[in-house]
Amino acid sequence: MLFYIKRFLFCTVALFLLIPLQAQYLLRGSVCDSLTQEPLSYVSVYLKGTTTGTTTDDEGKFSFQVSQREAELVVSTIGYEEFAEKIDLSVRKEYHIQLSPTTYGLSEVVIKPGRERYSRKENPAVAFVRQVIEHKEKGSPYAEEYYAHDRYDKTTFALNNFDEYKQNKKLYRKFDFLREYVDTSEVTGKPVLTVSIREALGTDYYRRSPRSEKQYIHAVRRDGIDEIIPRQGMEAMMNEVFRDVDIYENNITLFTNKFVSPLSKMGTSFYKYYLSDTLDIDGKPHVDLTFVPFNSESFGFTGHLFVTLDSTYFVRRVRMNFPQKINLNFVDDMTLQQEFTRTPEGVRLLLHEEITTVFKLREKSDGIFARRLVTYYNHSFDKPAGEGVFSRPERVIEDPEALYRENVFWQAERPRSIDEKEDAVDRLMDQLRNHPAYYWTEKGISVLFNGYLNIPEDKPKSYYGPLNSTVSGNALEGIRLRAGGMTSAHLNPHWLAKGFVAYGIRDAKWKYMGELEYSFLPKKEYANEFPIHSVKAVYEYDVRQYGQNYLLANKDNMFLSVKRKTDDRIGYSRKAELTYTHERHSGFSYYLTTRYRTEEASHFIPFEVKRADGKLDFLRDFCLSELELKLRYSPNEKFMQTQWSRYKVSYDAPVFMLAHTASAKGFLGSDYTLHHTEVGFEKRFWFSAFGYTDAILRGGKVWSKVPFPLLIIPRVNLTYITQPESYVLMNAMEFLNDEYVSWDLTYYLNGLLFNRIPLLKKLEWREILSFRGMYGGLSDKNNPEHSDGLFLFPEGSYKMGGRPYMEAGVGIENVFKVFRFDYTWRLTYRDMEGIDRSGLRITARLNF
């Protein structure tokens, strides 16, 4: 699913050979009320001038790793005097701190802290935030007929805390030149080494009626270690991880998750609110409205909203953090800041947005410091000249010269200057790639990430792979050896080819595939870049594994060779097809395919026809000439592309599908008449703080009389690795239908239950519930027991009865932040021979 997004972080670390360095000191202690001696929870404890710190737990205790010996310890929370003291960890590592209460006054409202007994009833902070929420639609720029602004977006990744101690480590001595590029972070004050920078200059356009949002990209620049990832894929990843934040929405999407906004309609049920202080901003009084989730492990924020003390309830500034105990992987620290202004008419305008994050693969490492800085300027409510931008089909429009802007352009057009060390990332990468140790590490990571070998290495004209399909195995072929590859757009942007040859040791047969595609649109790298508008011809001879159709892997992937059941439902298939594909930016796509195929029997799958005298006729094969039309609609779908496939980076977009396949007996040698219709729907439904559900619904019907290879064969998973959209405990070809409806529901609770259990919440596990099934039927015309001329069903294949097949499962993900375990029960048809009634499955699933 979003595996490639998180894999980028692992590649970053691997490229620089980062071995986690143990922190030198463990600072720990407790915080309590100086009067009552009661422990204080959710208190901020940090080292001044750094992002190193934590918050106290429910018992008022804290602990965190510190790399420097001397520092200034700061302890602060709402309603108490701030504690600050210089510490020397070589002398003392444990501190028990008492905070003195203070009293704040605001418009005759007095808040006196003590042992907190928070209540929403008659709480002035709750009443105040409700007014802010009620007024959030007023002053919105999206209430105007037109709205536009320019934007400058800069994202950097840097090795965090790259100090003298680390530079003198044996691993880095061979890269002495790195010292030239070390800079001091203006956010944390720590030494950092910037290893990636992305810049973009663009203009955002909005039209209220008919509603339309467009973004025009004037210039794009990208340098650094992430160059091994295709640009389109990297853009999709970053846009999903670091989304634009609208605090006025009910949910805020960051790091592929949804977090409850402090201005959500359910905010008062999710957050505790406090009126902390009053302060002047630009000479006007503002309220410091502080908020913290009721449950510190839930997906929300802690932070401050600075709101004007007038009838508009205008939010001037925002500063938010993730709670220290949040059940979120790899993100050690995150701070989001926004600043707004108002027009004389009262329309709010976002001026600046900054997100700073420390990514860590392990708790005791310094991690990767990431910073995204967005500046919005030249705000306008005028109608764009000619509205030409709204007539373009794509959501994001890229200027033809965007990738080729010179430094002179950037220096003139940037609204803010760039740091000298950040601007030198390209030179840093040139020096690194001239060093053999880094060069070969990068090449190895590239092969691991993409699965292909580049030929040649720079701007490859072809690719060899995928490498994970070189050696595999199945019951028919035994050991299967395969070699393949494809061309790229660097060879020709319109003509692209792909192919493979494979050999089965046991059946001693060669298999092969050749594909030639003409793209009406010039491609930048791969054939499957969105949008596809092409004609493709394919000729293939290979094995057919009935019922085993893996969506996220090749059928001969070596990791899928170990099966829970013998995969003896295998025959051979030969096909020649011609496909016209047209994908549109609106999300609507259609595919028209004409195909001639021959299905061949094997000793596992014989084609047997029972004659009137009771004897059997054995057919070697049958032929079919088909025409297939597939329609698909998925507005705002987002995905990243690799050489051979696409991966969704957002499941929020609904997907509607309709397909029909037709064949006429006798036409071009076809042995049967076939009419087969399929419909489908899938979408992710978010439940704010309560997780989300992935729902997939399918239905289909075969309208004509056909042999069993042309019936509807459910997709099953015979491996021990979890695969999407497949039945875990059904055998291959166990049920044969000519009509069906199916469902696949998976509920991800995101730690909703485990986060409330004291022992389990420390493990940061997350719960999963699944329920899938199929209700199918087989008409008499397609049942060989009631209709002549049909192939007898293979042994172990049955007609589904008057009840659905169903499976239910419970799972735990985020085990060691990597593994997911699912235990599934078969709920119906449990008395069948040779079936598994329950089973454990595992997969590696990296999630934030």
PDB file of N, CA and C in Angstrom, residues 415-466:
ATOM      1  N   PRO A 415      10.715  34.370  -3.313  1.00  0.00           N
ATOM      2  CA  PRO A 415      10.295  35.462  -2.428  1.00  0.00           C
ATOM      3  C   PRO A 415      11.153  35.567  -1.172  1.00  0.00           C
ATOM      4  N   ARG A 416      11.978  34.558  -0.918  1.00  0.00           N
ATOM      5  CA  ARG A 416      12.884  34.589   0.222  1.00  0.00           C
ATOM      6  C   ARG A 416      14.179  33.892  -0.170  1.00  0.00           C
ATOM      7  N   SER A 417      15.281  34.322   0.397  1.00  0.00           N
ATOM      8  CA  SER A 417      16.582  33.783   0.009  1.00  0.00           C
ATOM      9  C   SER A 417      16.744  32.359   0.510  1.00  0.00           C
ATOM     10  N   ILE A 418      17.671  31.640  -0.112  1.00  0.00           N
ATOM     11  CA  ILE A 418      17.958  30.269   0.260  1.00  0.00           C
ATOM     12  C   ILE A 418      19.338  30.204   0.900  1.00  0.00           C
ATOM     13  N   ASP A 419      19.489  29.320   1.872  1.00  0.00           N
ATOM     14  CA  ASP A 419      20.758  29.184   2.564  1.00  0.00           C
ATOM     15  C   ASP A 419      21.842  28.693   1.616  1.00  0.00           C
ATOM     16  N   GLU A 420      23.048  29.189   1.797  1.00  0.00           N
ATOM     17  CA  GLU A 420      24.164  28.829   0.912  1.00  0.00           C
ATOM     18  C   GLU A 420      24.429  27.328   0.926  1.00  0.00           C
ATOM     19  N   LYS A 421      24.374  26.701   2.098  1.00  0.00           N
ATOM     20  CA  LYS A 421      24.642  25.260   2.194  1.00  0.00           C
ATOM     21  C   LYS A 421      23.524  24.442   1.553  1.00  0.00           C
ATOM     22  N   GLU A 422      22.289  24.919   1.653  1.00  0.00           N
ATOM     23  CA  GLU A 422      21.183  24.233   0.987  1.00  0.00           C
ATOM     24  C   GLU A 422      21.330  24.310  -0.521  1.00  0.00           C
ATOM     25  N   ASP A 423      21.834  25.433  -0.998  1.00  0.00           N
ATOM     26  CA  ASP A 423      21.991  25.632  -2.434  1.00  0.00           C
ATOM     27  C   ASP A 423      23.141  24.810  -3.010  1.00  0.00           C
ATOM     28  N   ALA A 424      23.930  24.187  -2.126  1.00  0.00           N
ATOM     29  CA  ALA A 424      25.107  23.434  -2.573  1.00  0.00           C
ATOM     30  C   ALA A 424      24.888  21.928  -2.565  1.00  0.00           C
ATOM     31  N   VAL A 425      23.629  21.476  -2.417  1.00  0.00           N
ATOM     32  CA  VAL A 425      23.361  20.035  -2.346  1.00  0.00           C
ATOM     33  C   VAL A 425      23.800  19.322  -3.624  1.00  0.00           C
ATOM     34  N   ASP A 426      23.629  19.965  -4.781  1.00  0.00           N
ATOM     35  CA  ASP A 426      24.032  19.324  -6.031  1.00  0.00           C
ATOM     36  C   ASP A 426      25.539  19.070  -6.053  1.00  0.00           C
ATOM     37  N   ARG A 427      26.325  20.024  -5.544  1.00  0.00           N
ATOM     38  CA  ARG A 427      27.771  19.818  -5.490  1.00  0.00           C
ATOM     39  C   ARG A 427      28.144  18.730  -4.483  1.00  0.00           C
ATOM     40  N   LEU A 428      27.424  18.692  -3.376  1.00  0.00           N
ATOM     41  CA  LEU A 428      27.656  17.641  -2.390  1.00  0.00           C
ATOM     42  C   LEU A 428      27.426  16.265  -2.998  1.00  0.00           C
ATOM     43  N   MET A 429      26.341  16.110  -3.749  1.00  0.00           N
ATOM     44  CA  MET A 429      26.026  14.808  -4.343  1.00  0.00           C
ATOM     45  C   MET A 429      27.066  14.413  -5.393  1.00  0.00           C
ATOM     46  N   ASP A 430      27.573  15.383  -6.154  1.00  0.00           N
ATOM     47  CA  ASP A 430      28.617  15.076  -7.138  1.00  0.00           C
ATOM     48  C   ASP A 430      29.858  14.522  -6.449  1.00  0.00           C
ATOM     49  N   GLN A 431      30.248  15.116  -5.332  1.00  0.00           N
ATOM     50  CA  GLN A 431      31.415  14.630  -4.614  1.00  0.00           C
ATOM     51  C   GLN A 431      31.177  13.250  -4.015  1.00  0.00           C
ATOM     52  N   LEU A 432      29.972  13.036  -3.478  1.00  0.00           N
ATOM     53  CA  LEU A 432      29.671  11.730  -2.902  1.00  0.00           C
ATOM     54  C   LEU A 432      29.701  10.635  -3.956  1.00  0.00           C
ATOM     55  N   ARG A 433      29.147  10.913  -5.126  1.00  0.00           N
ATOM     56  CA  ARG A 433      29.078   9.888  -6.167  1.00  0.00           C
ATOM     57  C   ARG A 433      30.429   9.602  -6.803  1.00  0.00           C
ATOM     58  N   ASN A 434      31.375  10.465  -6.553  1.00  0.00           N
ATOM     59  CA  ASN A 434      32.735  10.174  -7.005  1.00  0.00           C
ATOM     60  C   ASN A 434      33.488   9.275  -6.037  1.00  0.00           C
ATOM     61  N   HIS A 435      32.861   8.988  -4.907  1.00  0.00           N
ATOM     62  CA  HIS A 435      33.482   8.112  -3.912  1.00  0.00           C
ATOM     63  C   HIS A 435      32.903   6.713  -4.067  1.00  0.00           C
ATOM     64  N   PRO A 436      33.722   5.683  -4.292  1.00  0.00           N
ATOM     65  CA  PRO A 436      33.212   4.322  -4.548  1.00  0.00           C
ATOM     66  C   PRO A 436      32.269   3.796  -3.475  1.00  0.00           C
ATOM     67  N   ALA A 437      32.583   4.062  -2.201  1.00  0.00           N
ATOM     68  CA  ALA A 437      31.743   3.524  -1.126  1.00  0.00           C
ATOM     69  C   ALA A 437      30.311   4.014  -1.256  1.00  0.00           C
ATOM     70  N   TYR A 438      30.126   5.314  -1.504  1.00  0.00           N
ATOM     71  CA  TYR A 438      28.777   5.847  -1.655  1.00  0.00           C
ATOM     72  C   TYR A 438      28.165   5.423  -2.993  1.00  0.00           C
ATOM     73  N   TYR A 439      28.981   5.466  -4.037  1.00  0.00           N
ATOM     74  CA  TYR A 439      28.477   5.157  -5.382  1.00  0.00           C
ATOM     75  C   TYR A 439      27.811   3.792  -5.408  1.00  0.00           C
ATOM     76  N   TRP A 440      28.496   2.767  -4.883  1.00  0.00           N
ATOM     77  CA  TRP A 440      27.953   1.418  -4.947  1.00  0.00           C
ATOM     78  C   TRP A 440      26.803   1.230  -3.952  1.00  0.00           C
ATOM     79  N   THR A 441      26.831   1.952  -2.856  1.00  0.00           N
ATOM     80  CA  THR A 441      25.691   1.892  -1.934  1.00  0.00           C
ATOM     81  C   THR A 441      24.440   2.448  -2.590  1.00  0.00           C
ATOM     82  N   GLU A 442      24.587   3.569  -3.276  1.00  0.00           N
ATOM     83  CA  GLU A 442      23.440   4.165  -3.945  1.00  0.00           C
ATOM     84  C   GLU A 442      22.894   3.253  -5.035  1.00  0.00           C
ATOM     85  N   LYS A 443      23.788   2.618  -5.788  1.00  0.00           N
ATOM     86  CA  LYS A 443      23.323   1.723  -6.841  1.00  0.00           C
ATOM     87  C   LYS A 443      22.588   0.530  -6.260  1.00  0.00           C
ATOM     88  N   GLY A 444      23.099  -0.002  -5.146  1.00  0.00           N
ATOM     89  CA  GLY A 444      22.426  -1.125  -4.513  1.00  0.00           C
ATOM     90  C   GLY A 444      21.047  -0.756  -3.996  1.00  0.00           C
ATOM     91  N   ILE A 445      20.939   0.436  -3.380  1.00  0.00           N
ATOM     92  CA  ILE A 445      19.648   0.896  -2.893  1.00  0.00           C
ATOM     93  C   ILE A 445      18.682   1.114  -4.051  1.00  0.00           C
ATOM     94  N   SER A 446      19.188   1.640  -5.159  1.00  0.00           N
ATOM     95  CA  SER A 446      18.344   1.880  -6.329  1.00  0.00           C
ATOM     96  C   SER A 446      17.744   0.580  -6.851  1.00  0.00           C
ATOM     97  N   VAL A 447      18.569  -0.473  -6.918  1.00  0.00           N
ATOM     98  CA  VAL A 447      18.079  -1.763  -7.394  1.00  0.00           C
ATOM     99  C   VAL A 447      17.051  -2.323  -6.415  1.00  0.00           C
ATOM    100  N   LEU A 448      17.327  -2.191  -5.101  1.00  0.00           N
ATOM    101  CA  LEU A 448      16.393  -2.679  -4.101  1.00  0.00           C
ATOM    102  C   LEU A 448      15.073  -1.939  -4.181  1.00  0.00           C
ATOM    103  N   PHE A 449      15.135  -0.648  -4.372  1.00  0.00           N
ATOM    104  CA  PHE A 449      13.931   0.179  -4.400  1.00  0.00           C
ATOM    105  C   PHE A 449      13.101  -0.072  -5.652  1.00  0.00           C
ATOM    106  N   ASN A 450      13.768  -0.099  -6.800  1.00  0.00           N
ATOM    107  CA  ASN A 450      13.046  -0.193  -8.066  1.00  0.00           C
ATOM    108  C   ASN A 450      12.857  -1.618  -8.562  1.00  0.00           C
ATOM    109  N   GLY A 451      13.753  -2.543  -8.157  1.00  0.00           N
ATOM    110  CA  GLY A 451      13.624  -3.922  -8.600  1.00  0.00           C
ATOM    111  C   GLY A 451      14.186  -4.187  -9.984  1.00  0.00           C
ATOM    112  N   TYR A 452      14.814  -3.193 -10.603  1.00  0.00           N
ATOM    113  CA  TYR A 452      15.359  -3.330 -11.951  1.00  0.00           C
ATOM    114  C   TYR A 452      16.798  -2.827 -11.985  1.00  0.00           C
ATOM    115  N   LEU A 453      17.563  -3.339 -12.934  1.00  0.00           N
ATOM    116  CA  LEU A 453      18.891  -2.822 -13.223  1.00  0.00           C
ATOM    117  C   LEU A 453      18.802  -1.827 -14.378  1.00  0.00           C
ATOM    118  N   ASN A 454      19.392  -0.657 -14.209  1.00  0.00           N
ATOM    119  CA  ASN A 454      19.390   0.366 -15.255  1.00  0.00           C
ATOM    120  C   ASN A 454      20.483   0.083 -16.270  1.00  0.00           C
ATOM    121  N   ILE A 455      20.138   0.194 -17.552  1.00  0.00           N
ATOM    122  CA  ILE A 455      21.109  -0.010 -18.633  1.00  0.00           C
ATOM    123  C   ILE A 455      20.949   1.127 -19.655  1.00  0.00           C
ATOM    124  N   PRO A 456      21.914   2.073 -19.742  1.00  0.00           N
ATOM    125  CA  PRO A 456      23.042   2.302 -18.828  1.00  0.00           C
ATOM    126  C   PRO A 456      22.541   2.916 -17.529  1.00  0.00           C
ATOM    127  N   GLU A 457      23.464   3.268 -16.624  1.00  0.00           N
ATOM    128  CA  GLU A 457      23.067   3.723 -15.307  1.00  0.00           C
ATOM    129  C   GLU A 457      22.430   5.113 -15.345  1.00  0.00           C
ATOM    130  N   ASP A 458      22.988   6.024 -16.140  1.00  0.00           N
ATOM    131  CA  ASP A 458      22.465   7.374 -16.211  1.00  0.00           C
ATOM    132  C   ASP A 458      21.498   7.490 -17.376  1.00  0.00           C
ATOM    133  N   LYS A 459      20.291   7.988 -17.116  1.00  0.00           N
ATOM    134  CA  LYS A 459      19.230   8.075 -18.117  1.00  0.00           C
ATOM    135  C   LYS A 459      19.117   6.752 -18.882  1.00  0.00           C
ATOM    136  N   PRO A 460      18.758   5.681 -18.183  1.00  0.00           N
ATOM    137  CA  PRO A 460      18.754   4.345 -18.809  1.00  0.00           C
ATOM    138  C   PRO A 460      17.791   4.256 -19.981  1.00  0.00           C
ATOM    139  N   LYS A 461      18.264   3.594 -21.014  1.00  0.00           N
ATOM    140  CA  LYS A 461      17.424   3.340 -22.180  1.00  0.00           C
ATOM    141  C   LYS A 461      16.645   2.044 -22.037  1.00  0.00           C
ATOM    142  N   SER A 462      17.058   1.190 -21.107  1.00  0.00           N
ATOM    143  CA  SER A 462      16.353  -0.068 -20.862  1.00  0.00           C
ATOM    144  C   SER A 462      16.571  -0.489 -19.418  1.00  0.00           C
ATOM    145  N   TYR A 463      15.740  -1.436 -18.985  1.00  0.00           N
ATOM    146  CA  TYR A 463      15.816  -1.967 -17.631  1.00  0.00           C
ATOM    147  C   TYR A 463      15.780  -3.486 -17.699  1.00  0.00           C
ATOM    148  N   TYR A 464      16.560  -4.118 -16.826  1.00  0.00           N
ATOM    149  CA  TYR A 464      16.539  -5.582 -16.717  1.00  0.00           C
ATOM    150  C   TYR A 464      15.837  -5.945 -15.414  1.00  0.00           C
ATOM    151  N   GLY A 465      14.852  -6.842 -15.513  1.00  0.00           N
ATOM    152  CA  GLY A 465      14.143  -7.258 -14.309  1.00  0.00           C
ATOM    153  C   GLY A 465      12.697  -7.627 -14.618  1.00  0.00           C
ATOM    154  N   PRO A 466      11.857  -7.761 -13.585  1.00  0.00           N
ATOM    155  CA  PRO A 466      12.184  -7.556 -12.180  1.00  0.00           C
ATOM    156  C   PRO A 466      13.046  -8.685 -11.615  1.00  0.00           C
TER     157      PRO A 466
END
